[in-house]
């Protein structure tokens, strides 16, 4: 236990938006709790954002102001930088790099920065014996980083499946509840503030992918590299997919999964997936996040909670600051960065299991007879098939549930099917999870 006569820990805040101000509020409102638990005072000495004169609803008068956030990294009155600006490039990148080089600890909520520059920054942190913490970067208030790195640290992890984007989960849950289509639900979500004006990173799966690479590195010791990922989003889903999935006893969720294959490779993919209603992940609703982890001794563990927003994200940031105040310093990705595995990782092509395939086809006899040989030639066998008419003379949806198949075979079959004159548009393909 640390003693109460230690010097205060001096914190600088780069970014005073949702996350930065949330962190400031906890430091002010819970100052006595934090001091009791860490044995030290934690004080904010300096701040930076774009607009100094903006009213942020809190009194920041006692903090020194820097126009350029990178200057925080060179201040003598700063021990820890909280980077809460966002973006994979500057100024966040130069600020974090300079701070670590100057032997200052860094706490960040910035998954994009770490997904692209994590290894380089981890090496600098290790060389300078300082912490680079990012609990807030994955699943907001859920302590998933500490859970994998410390709590489950004795296990070999075999599977990790997460709902890690609240915007997508809100859209999918609302589509299920209202029966409305994707475009309408997205528009409503934007009006309610649950989706960004430019939602590409969320609905395209990129945001979940940034988080998944960080968890994969922690769980499997593989190099965190966004380029290793297969990423698909939810923008091509229809309300009917959700209805049909329900008939098969499943819900559709955007799942980031990282699993260990028999050949030792780590498969990393983000894709809308069918999840059995019996799985705890199927019941993660609205903006919540949930993560399911399988370890060889612990078995299955599941955590659920708020993955974003001021309070939960700031709670994770300050938990990291408290670890630093207590003098704890864990390797950024669980193992020294030089030991991260550089072996090739597997992608969606290597995923094996049942698939949901939706085809939009002309409503005329002989369509199934055209499709069946292509499936046969790629050794895909059908478990069941549903045909849904819309109205007369309009195209119809055909949904095929396959038996176990390999990703590359079903994708090759879908490419062949897409070329048939009777098939309109690109087939929709989703894995069916058994968790
Ligand atoms: N919001 C969440 O729920 C959440 C959850 C998990 C992780 N995160 C991550 O947390 C980070 C911050 O998110 P946020 O929601 O707090 O963003 P935000 O509300 O948009 O705040 C961003 C802050 O950074 C400042 N900033 C931006 N560019 C800057 C620059 N070039 N120089 C100086 N200051 C700059 C802005 O200054 P002004 O205020 O003066 O414009 C603002 O104060 C991002 O990496 C995000 O991915 C957010």
PDB file of N, CA and C in Angstrom, residues 39-116:
ATOM      1  N   UNK A  39      -3.254   6.587  -2.181  1.00  0.00           N
ATOM      2  CA  UNK A  39      -2.281   7.124  -1.237  1.00  0.00           C
ATOM      3  C   UNK A  39      -1.654   8.416  -1.713  1.00  0.00           C
ATOM      4  N   UNK A  40      -2.200   8.992  -2.807  1.00  0.00           N
ATOM      5  CA  UNK A  40      -1.632  10.239  -3.334  1.00  0.00           C
ATOM      6  C   UNK A  40      -2.747  11.156  -3.789  1.00  0.00           C
ATOM      7  N   UNK A  41      -2.459  12.435  -3.754  1.00  0.00           N
ATOM      8  CA  UNK A  41      -3.365  13.387  -4.412  1.00  0.00           C
ATOM      9  C   UNK A  41      -3.139  13.288  -5.920  1.00  0.00           C
ATOM     10  N   UNK A  42      -4.199  13.467  -6.682  1.00  0.00           N
ATOM     11  CA  UNK A  42      -4.036  13.533  -8.142  1.00  0.00           C
ATOM     12  C   UNK A  42      -4.543  14.909  -8.575  1.00  0.00           C
ATOM     13  N   UNK A  43      -3.686  15.712  -9.175  1.00  0.00           N
ATOM     14  CA  UNK A  43      -4.066  17.096  -9.495  1.00  0.00           C
ATOM     15  C   UNK A  43      -3.890  17.360 -10.990  1.00  0.00           C
ATOM     16  N   UNK A  44      -4.756  18.213 -11.527  1.00  0.00           N
ATOM     17  CA  UNK A  44      -4.625  18.605 -12.936  1.00  0.00           C
ATOM     18  C   UNK A  44      -3.845  19.916 -12.989  1.00  0.00           C
ATOM     19  N   UNK A  45      -2.711  19.886 -13.678  1.00  0.00           N
ATOM     20  CA  UNK A  45      -1.871  21.089 -13.716  1.00  0.00           C
ATOM     21  C   UNK A  45      -1.983  21.838 -15.042  1.00  0.00           C
ATOM     22  N   UNK A  46      -2.233  21.129 -16.142  1.00  0.00           N
ATOM     23  CA  UNK A  46      -2.226  21.803 -17.453  1.00  0.00           C
ATOM     24  C   UNK A  46      -3.256  21.169 -18.375  1.00  0.00           C
ATOM     25  N   UNK A  47      -3.742  21.967 -19.318  1.00  0.00           N
ATOM     26  CA  UNK A  47      -4.789  21.499 -20.241  1.00  0.00           C
ATOM     27  C   UNK A  47      -4.541  22.053 -21.644  1.00  0.00           C
ATOM     28  N   UNK A  48      -5.190  21.404 -22.614  1.00  0.00           N
ATOM     29  CA  UNK A  48      -5.145  21.923 -23.983  1.00  0.00           C
ATOM     30  C   UNK A  48      -6.365  21.421 -24.745  1.00  0.00           C
ATOM     31  N   UNK A  49      -6.880  22.273 -25.612  1.00  0.00           N
ATOM     32  CA  UNK A  49      -7.940  21.882 -26.557  1.00  0.00           C
ATOM     33  C   UNK A  49      -7.814  22.871 -27.712  1.00  0.00           C
ATOM     34  N   UNK A  50      -8.762  22.857 -28.638  1.00  0.00           N
ATOM     35  CA  UNK A  50      -8.650  23.791 -29.762  1.00  0.00           C
ATOM     36  C   UNK A  50      -9.070  25.203 -29.360  1.00  0.00           C
ATOM     37  N   UNK A  51     -10.148  25.285 -28.582  1.00  0.00           N
ATOM     38  CA  UNK A  51     -10.761  26.579 -28.323  1.00  0.00           C
ATOM     39  C   UNK A  51     -10.695  26.917 -26.827  1.00  0.00           C
ATOM     40  N   UNK A  52      -9.832  27.866 -26.473  1.00  0.00           N
ATOM     41  CA  UNK A  52      -9.614  28.178 -25.053  1.00  0.00           C
ATOM     42  C   UNK A  52     -10.830  28.849 -24.412  1.00  0.00           C
ATOM     43  N   UNK A  53     -11.592  29.591 -25.238  1.00  0.00           N
ATOM     44  CA  UNK A  53     -12.666  30.386 -24.619  1.00  0.00           C
ATOM     45  C   UNK A  53     -13.999  29.632 -24.514  1.00  0.00           C
ATOM     46  N   UNK A  54     -14.042  28.386 -24.968  1.00  0.00           N
ATOM     47  CA  UNK A  54     -15.294  27.617 -24.924  1.00  0.00           C
ATOM     48  C   UNK A  54     -15.707  27.351 -23.472  1.00  0.00           C
ATOM     49  N   UNK A  55     -17.008  27.553 -23.170  1.00  0.00           N
ATOM     50  CA  UNK A  55     -17.507  27.228 -21.829  1.00  0.00           C
ATOM     51  C   UNK A  55     -17.706  25.713 -21.753  1.00  0.00           C
ATOM     52  N   UNK A  56     -16.988  25.076 -20.850  1.00  0.00           N
ATOM     53  CA  UNK A  56     -17.047  23.610 -20.766  1.00  0.00           C
ATOM     54  C   UNK A  56     -17.800  23.145 -19.520  1.00  0.00           C
ATOM     55  N   UNK A  57     -18.430  24.102 -18.841  1.00  0.00           N
ATOM     56  CA  UNK A  57     -19.286  23.755 -17.699  1.00  0.00           C
ATOM     57  C   UNK A  57     -18.525  23.395 -16.434  1.00  0.00           C
ATOM     58  N   UNK A  58     -17.197  23.554 -16.451  1.00  0.00           N
ATOM     59  CA  UNK A  58     -16.394  23.288 -15.244  1.00  0.00           C
ATOM     60  C   UNK A  58     -15.373  24.424 -15.100  1.00  0.00           C
ATOM     61  N   UNK A  59     -14.855  24.586 -13.882  1.00  0.00           N
ATOM     62  CA  UNK A  59     -13.899  25.669 -13.643  1.00  0.00           C
ATOM     63  C   UNK A  59     -12.475  25.154 -13.879  1.00  0.00           C
ATOM     64  N   UNK A  60     -11.876  25.662 -14.956  1.00  0.00           N
ATOM     65  CA  UNK A  60     -10.526  25.192 -15.319  1.00  0.00           C
ATOM     66  C   UNK A  60      -9.474  26.274 -15.058  1.00  0.00           C
ATOM     67  N   UNK A  61      -9.891  27.324 -14.316  1.00  0.00           N
ATOM     68  CA  UNK A  61      -9.054  28.523 -14.182  1.00  0.00           C
ATOM     69  C   UNK A  61      -7.679  28.230 -13.583  1.00  0.00           C
ATOM     70  N   UNK A  62      -7.578  27.232 -12.707  1.00  0.00           N
ATOM     71  CA  UNK A  62      -6.295  26.991 -12.023  1.00  0.00           C
ATOM     72  C   UNK A  62      -5.320  26.166 -12.879  1.00  0.00           C
ATOM     73  N   UNK A  63      -5.767  25.716 -14.079  1.00  0.00           N
ATOM     74  CA  UNK A  63      -4.889  24.872 -14.919  1.00  0.00           C
ATOM     75  C   UNK A  63      -4.174  25.751 -15.956  1.00  0.00           C
ATOM     76  N   UNK A  64      -2.892  25.485 -16.163  1.00  0.00           N
ATOM     77  CA  UNK A  64      -2.157  26.206 -17.208  1.00  0.00           C
ATOM     78  C   UNK A  64      -2.683  25.768 -18.582  1.00  0.00           C
ATOM     79  N   UNK A  65      -2.745  26.705 -19.519  1.00  0.00           N
ATOM     80  CA  UNK A  65      -3.286  26.407 -20.854  1.00  0.00           C
ATOM     81  C   UNK A  65      -2.167  26.320 -21.880  1.00  0.00           C
ATOM     82  N   UNK A  66      -2.218  25.332 -22.756  1.00  0.00           N
ATOM     83  CA  UNK A  66      -1.297  25.250 -23.898  1.00  0.00           C
ATOM     84  C   UNK A  66      -2.122  25.284 -25.184  1.00  0.00           C
ATOM     85  N   UNK A  67      -1.779  26.186 -26.082  1.00  0.00           N
ATOM     86  CA  UNK A  67      -2.460  26.215 -27.389  1.00  0.00           C
ATOM     87  C   UNK A  67      -2.147  24.952 -28.179  1.00  0.00           C
ATOM     88  N   UNK A  68      -0.881  24.546 -28.101  1.00  0.00           N
ATOM     89  CA  UNK A  68      -0.465  23.340 -28.823  1.00  0.00           C
ATOM     90  C   UNK A  68      -0.373  22.180 -27.827  1.00  0.00           C
ATOM     91  N   UNK A  69      -1.224  21.152 -27.985  1.00  0.00           N
ATOM     92  CA  UNK A  69      -1.238  20.065 -27.003  1.00  0.00           C
ATOM     93  C   UNK A  69       0.114  19.360 -26.867  1.00  0.00           C
ATOM     94  N   UNK A  70       0.908  19.367 -27.948  1.00  0.00           N
ATOM     95  CA  UNK A  70       2.201  18.665 -27.900  1.00  0.00           C
ATOM     96  C   UNK A  70       3.117  19.293 -26.841  1.00  0.00           C
ATOM     97  N   UNK A  71       2.934  20.597 -26.566  1.00  0.00           N
ATOM     98  CA  UNK A  71       3.759  21.262 -25.541  1.00  0.00           C
ATOM     99  C   UNK A  71       3.559  20.655 -24.154  1.00  0.00           C
ATOM    100  N   UNK A  72       2.407  20.017 -23.928  1.00  0.00           N
ATOM    101  CA  UNK A  72       2.156  19.406 -22.604  1.00  0.00           C
ATOM    102  C   UNK A  72       3.222  18.357 -22.295  1.00  0.00           C
ATOM    103  N   UNK A  73       3.731  17.732 -23.363  1.00  0.00           N
ATOM    104  CA  UNK A  73       4.691  16.636 -23.186  1.00  0.00           C
ATOM    105  C   UNK A  73       6.037  17.105 -22.659  1.00  0.00           C
ATOM    106  N   UNK A  74       6.287  18.401 -22.706  1.00  0.00           N
ATOM    107  CA  UNK A  74       7.590  18.914 -22.262  1.00  0.00           C
ATOM    108  C   UNK A  74       7.490  19.723 -20.976  1.00  0.00           C
ATOM    109  N   UNK A  75       6.335  19.774 -20.384  1.00  0.00           N
ATOM    110  CA  UNK A  75       6.188  20.597 -19.168  1.00  0.00           C
ATOM    111  C   UNK A  75       6.766  19.874 -17.951  1.00  0.00           C
ATOM    112  N   UNK A  76       7.450  20.647 -17.098  1.00  0.00           N
ATOM    113  CA  UNK A  76       8.064  20.075 -15.887  1.00  0.00           C
ATOM    114  C   UNK A  76       7.029  19.744 -14.818  1.00  0.00           C
ATOM    115  N   UNK A  77       5.834  20.365 -14.936  1.00  0.00           N
ATOM    116  CA  UNK A  77       4.826  20.127 -13.885  1.00  0.00           C
ATOM    117  C   UNK A  77       3.819  19.041 -14.280  1.00  0.00           C
ATOM    118  N   UNK A  78       4.217  18.148 -15.185  1.00  0.00           N
ATOM    119  CA  UNK A  78       3.305  17.086 -15.649  1.00  0.00           C
ATOM    120  C   UNK A  78       3.980  15.713 -15.531  1.00  0.00           C
ATOM    121  N   UNK A  79       3.288  14.762 -14.868  1.00  0.00           N
ATOM    122  CA  UNK A  79       3.789  13.381 -14.791  1.00  0.00           C
ATOM    123  C   UNK A  79       3.031  12.457 -15.748  1.00  0.00           C
ATOM    124  N   UNK A  80       1.748  12.774 -15.970  1.00  0.00           N
ATOM    125  CA  UNK A  80       0.871  11.906 -16.775  1.00  0.00           C
ATOM    126  C   UNK A  80       0.104  12.764 -17.774  1.00  0.00           C
ATOM    127  N   UNK A  81       0.045  12.299 -19.028  1.00  0.00           N
ATOM    128  CA  UNK A  81      -0.789  12.973 -20.026  1.00  0.00           C
ATOM    129  C   UNK A  81      -2.033  12.115 -20.244  1.00  0.00           C
ATOM    130  N   UNK A  82      -3.199  12.718 -20.155  1.00  0.00           N
ATOM    131  CA  UNK A  82      -4.425  12.037 -20.609  1.00  0.00           C
ATOM    132  C   UNK A  82      -4.703  12.555 -22.014  1.00  0.00           C
ATOM    133  N   UNK A  83      -4.567  11.684 -22.994  1.00  0.00           N
ATOM    134  CA  UNK A  83      -4.819  12.079 -24.391  1.00  0.00           C
ATOM    135  C   UNK A  83      -6.272  11.751 -24.704  1.00  0.00           C
ATOM    136  N   UNK A  84      -7.087  12.790 -24.853  1.00  0.00           N
ATOM    137  CA  UNK A  84      -8.524  12.597 -25.126  1.00  0.00           C
ATOM    138  C   UNK A  84      -8.947  13.484 -26.293  1.00  0.00           C
ATOM    139  N   UNK A  85      -8.077  13.519 -27.338  1.00  0.00           N
ATOM    140  CA  UNK A  85      -8.417  14.309 -28.535  1.00  0.00           C
ATOM    141  C   UNK A  85      -8.952  13.402 -29.636  1.00  0.00           C
ATOM    142  N   UNK A  86      -8.312  12.240 -29.794  1.00  0.00           N
ATOM    143  CA  UNK A  86      -8.745  11.303 -30.834  1.00  0.00           C
ATOM    144  C   UNK A  86      -7.937  11.478 -32.111  1.00  0.00           C
ATOM    145  N   UNK A  87      -8.139  10.517 -33.034  1.00  0.00           N
ATOM    146  CA  UNK A  87      -7.450  10.563 -34.333  1.00  0.00           C
ATOM    147  C   UNK A  87      -6.154   9.789 -34.292  1.00  0.00           C
ATOM    148  N   UNK A  88      -5.915   9.039 -35.396  1.00  0.00           N
ATOM    149  CA  UNK A  88      -4.719   8.179 -35.392  1.00  0.00           C
ATOM    150  C   UNK A  88      -3.440   8.972 -35.685  1.00  0.00           C
ATOM    151  N   UNK A  89      -3.600  10.231 -36.177  1.00  0.00           N
ATOM    152  CA  UNK A  89      -2.416  11.001 -36.542  1.00  0.00           C
ATOM    153  C   UNK A  89      -2.227  12.196 -35.613  1.00  0.00           C
ATOM    154  N   UNK A  90      -1.534  13.213 -36.093  1.00  0.00           N
ATOM    155  CA  UNK A  90      -1.249  14.370 -35.236  1.00  0.00           C
ATOM    156  C   UNK A  90      -2.494  15.210 -34.970  1.00  0.00           C
ATOM    157  N   UNK A  91      -2.551  15.888 -33.819  1.00  0.00           N
ATOM    158  CA  UNK A  91      -1.471  16.011 -32.841  1.00  0.00           C
ATOM    159  C   UNK A  91      -1.375  14.843 -31.850  1.00  0.00           C
ATOM    160  N   UNK A  92      -2.374  13.921 -31.862  1.00  0.00           N
ATOM    161  CA  UNK A  92      -2.362  12.861 -30.834  1.00  0.00           C
ATOM    162  C   UNK A  92      -1.079  12.026 -30.908  1.00  0.00           C
ATOM    163  N   UNK A  93      -0.678  11.653 -32.147  1.00  0.00           N
ATOM    164  CA  UNK A  93       0.489  10.779 -32.303  1.00  0.00           C
ATOM    165  C   UNK A  93       1.758  11.442 -31.742  1.00  0.00           C
ATOM    166  N   UNK A  94       2.021  12.680 -32.163  1.00  0.00           N
ATOM    167  CA  UNK A  94       3.252  13.351 -31.710  1.00  0.00           C
ATOM    168  C   UNK A  94       3.207  13.633 -30.215  1.00  0.00           C
ATOM    169  N   UNK A  95       2.037  13.977 -29.720  1.00  0.00           N
ATOM    170  CA  UNK A  95       1.918  14.232 -28.272  1.00  0.00           C
ATOM    171  C   UNK A  95       2.281  12.972 -27.484  1.00  0.00           C
ATOM    172  N   UNK A  96       1.672  11.844 -27.848  1.00  0.00           N
ATOM    173  CA  UNK A  96       1.891  10.607 -27.079  1.00  0.00           C
ATOM    174  C   UNK A  96       3.349  10.159 -27.217  1.00  0.00           C
ATOM    175  N   UNK A  97       3.865  10.212 -28.434  1.00  0.00           N
ATOM    176  CA  UNK A  97       5.247   9.794 -28.664  1.00  0.00           C
ATOM    177  C   UNK A  97       6.224  10.667 -27.866  1.00  0.00           C
ATOM    178  N   UNK A  98       6.038  11.987 -27.941  1.00  0.00           N
ATOM    179  CA  UNK A  98       6.960  12.898 -27.236  1.00  0.00           C
ATOM    180  C   UNK A  98       6.841  12.710 -25.732  1.00  0.00           C
ATOM    181  N   UNK A  99       5.621  12.540 -25.245  1.00  0.00           N
ATOM    182  CA  UNK A  99       5.434  12.377 -23.799  1.00  0.00           C
ATOM    183  C   UNK A  99       6.175  11.129 -23.313  1.00  0.00           C
ATOM    184  N   UNK A 100       6.029  10.023 -24.044  1.00  0.00           N
ATOM    185  CA  UNK A 100       6.694   8.778 -23.628  1.00  0.00           C
ATOM    186  C   UNK A 100       8.209   8.941 -23.697  1.00  0.00           C
ATOM    187  N   UNK A 101       8.670   9.607 -24.763  1.00  0.00           N
ATOM    188  CA  UNK A 101      10.122   9.845 -24.872  1.00  0.00           C
ATOM    189  C   UNK A 101      10.625  10.707 -23.714  1.00  0.00           C
ATOM    190  N   UNK A 102       9.774  11.619 -23.239  1.00  0.00           N
ATOM    191  CA  UNK A 102      10.141  12.494 -22.117  1.00  0.00           C
ATOM    192  C   UNK A 102       9.838  11.840 -20.766  1.00  0.00           C
ATOM    193  N   UNK A 103       9.613  10.546 -20.783  1.00  0.00           N
ATOM    194  CA  UNK A 103       9.376   9.749 -19.558  1.00  0.00           C
ATOM    195  C   UNK A 103       8.130  10.184 -18.803  1.00  0.00           C
ATOM    196  N   UNK A 104       7.111  10.535 -19.540  1.00  0.00           N
ATOM    197  CA  UNK A 104       5.821  10.810 -18.912  1.00  0.00           C
ATOM    198  C   UNK A 104       4.884   9.659 -19.248  1.00  0.00           C
ATOM    199  N   UNK A 105       4.057   9.279 -18.277  1.00  0.00           N
ATOM    200  CA  UNK A 105       3.071   8.230 -18.512  1.00  0.00           C
ATOM    201  C   UNK A 105       1.958   8.794 -19.402  1.00  0.00           C
ATOM    202  N   UNK A 106       1.321   7.896 -20.165  1.00  0.00           N
ATOM    203  CA  UNK A 106       0.218   8.333 -21.024  1.00  0.00           C
ATOM    204  C   UNK A 106      -0.986   7.433 -20.784  1.00  0.00           C
ATOM    205  N   UNK A 107      -2.146   8.068 -20.683  1.00  0.00           N
ATOM    206  CA  UNK A 107      -3.425   7.347 -20.632  1.00  0.00           C
ATOM    207  C   UNK A 107      -4.237   7.858 -21.816  1.00  0.00           C
ATOM    208  N   UNK A 108      -4.735   6.946 -22.628  1.00  0.00           N
ATOM    209  CA  UNK A 108      -5.470   7.392 -23.813  1.00  0.00           C
ATOM    210  C   UNK A 108      -6.740   6.566 -24.015  1.00  0.00           C
ATOM    211  N   UNK A 109      -7.734   7.217 -24.671  1.00  0.00           N
ATOM    212  CA  UNK A 109      -8.973   6.519 -25.036  1.00  0.00           C
ATOM    213  C   UNK A 109      -8.985   6.259 -26.536  1.00  0.00           C
ATOM    214  N   UNK A 110      -7.824   6.459 -27.172  1.00  0.00           N
ATOM    215  CA  UNK A 110      -7.750   6.562 -28.627  1.00  0.00           C
ATOM    216  C   UNK A 110      -7.374   5.220 -29.274  1.00  0.00           C
ATOM    217  N   UNK A 111      -8.410   4.425 -29.608  1.00  0.00           N
ATOM    218  CA  UNK A 111      -8.139   3.091 -30.189  1.00  0.00           C
ATOM    219  C   UNK A 111      -7.517   3.170 -31.571  1.00  0.00           C
ATOM    220  N   UNK A 112      -7.905   4.203 -32.351  1.00  0.00           N
ATOM    221  CA  UNK A 112      -7.364   4.304 -33.711  1.00  0.00           C
ATOM    222  C   UNK A 112      -5.851   4.520 -33.649  1.00  0.00           C
ATOM    223  N   UNK A 113      -5.407   5.395 -32.752  1.00  0.00           N
ATOM    224  CA  UNK A 113      -3.970   5.672 -32.601  1.00  0.00           C
ATOM    225  C   UNK A 113      -3.213   4.376 -32.286  1.00  0.00           C
ATOM    226  N   UNK A 114      -3.756   3.578 -31.371  1.00  0.00           N
ATOM    227  CA  UNK A 114      -3.043   2.362 -30.962  1.00  0.00           C
ATOM    228  C   UNK A 114      -3.144   1.253 -31.997  1.00  0.00           C
ATOM    229  N   UNK A 115      -4.277   1.220 -32.720  1.00  0.00           N
ATOM    230  CA  UNK A 115      -4.428   0.174 -33.747  1.00  0.00           C
ATOM    231  C   UNK A 115      -3.393   0.364 -34.857  1.00  0.00           C
ATOM    232  N   UNK A 116      -2.982   1.615 -35.107  1.00  0.00           N
ATOM    233  CA  UNK A 116      -2.004   1.867 -36.170  1.00  0.00           C
ATOM    234  C   UNK A 116      -0.570   2.040 -35.657  1.00  0.00           C
TER     235      UNK A 116
END
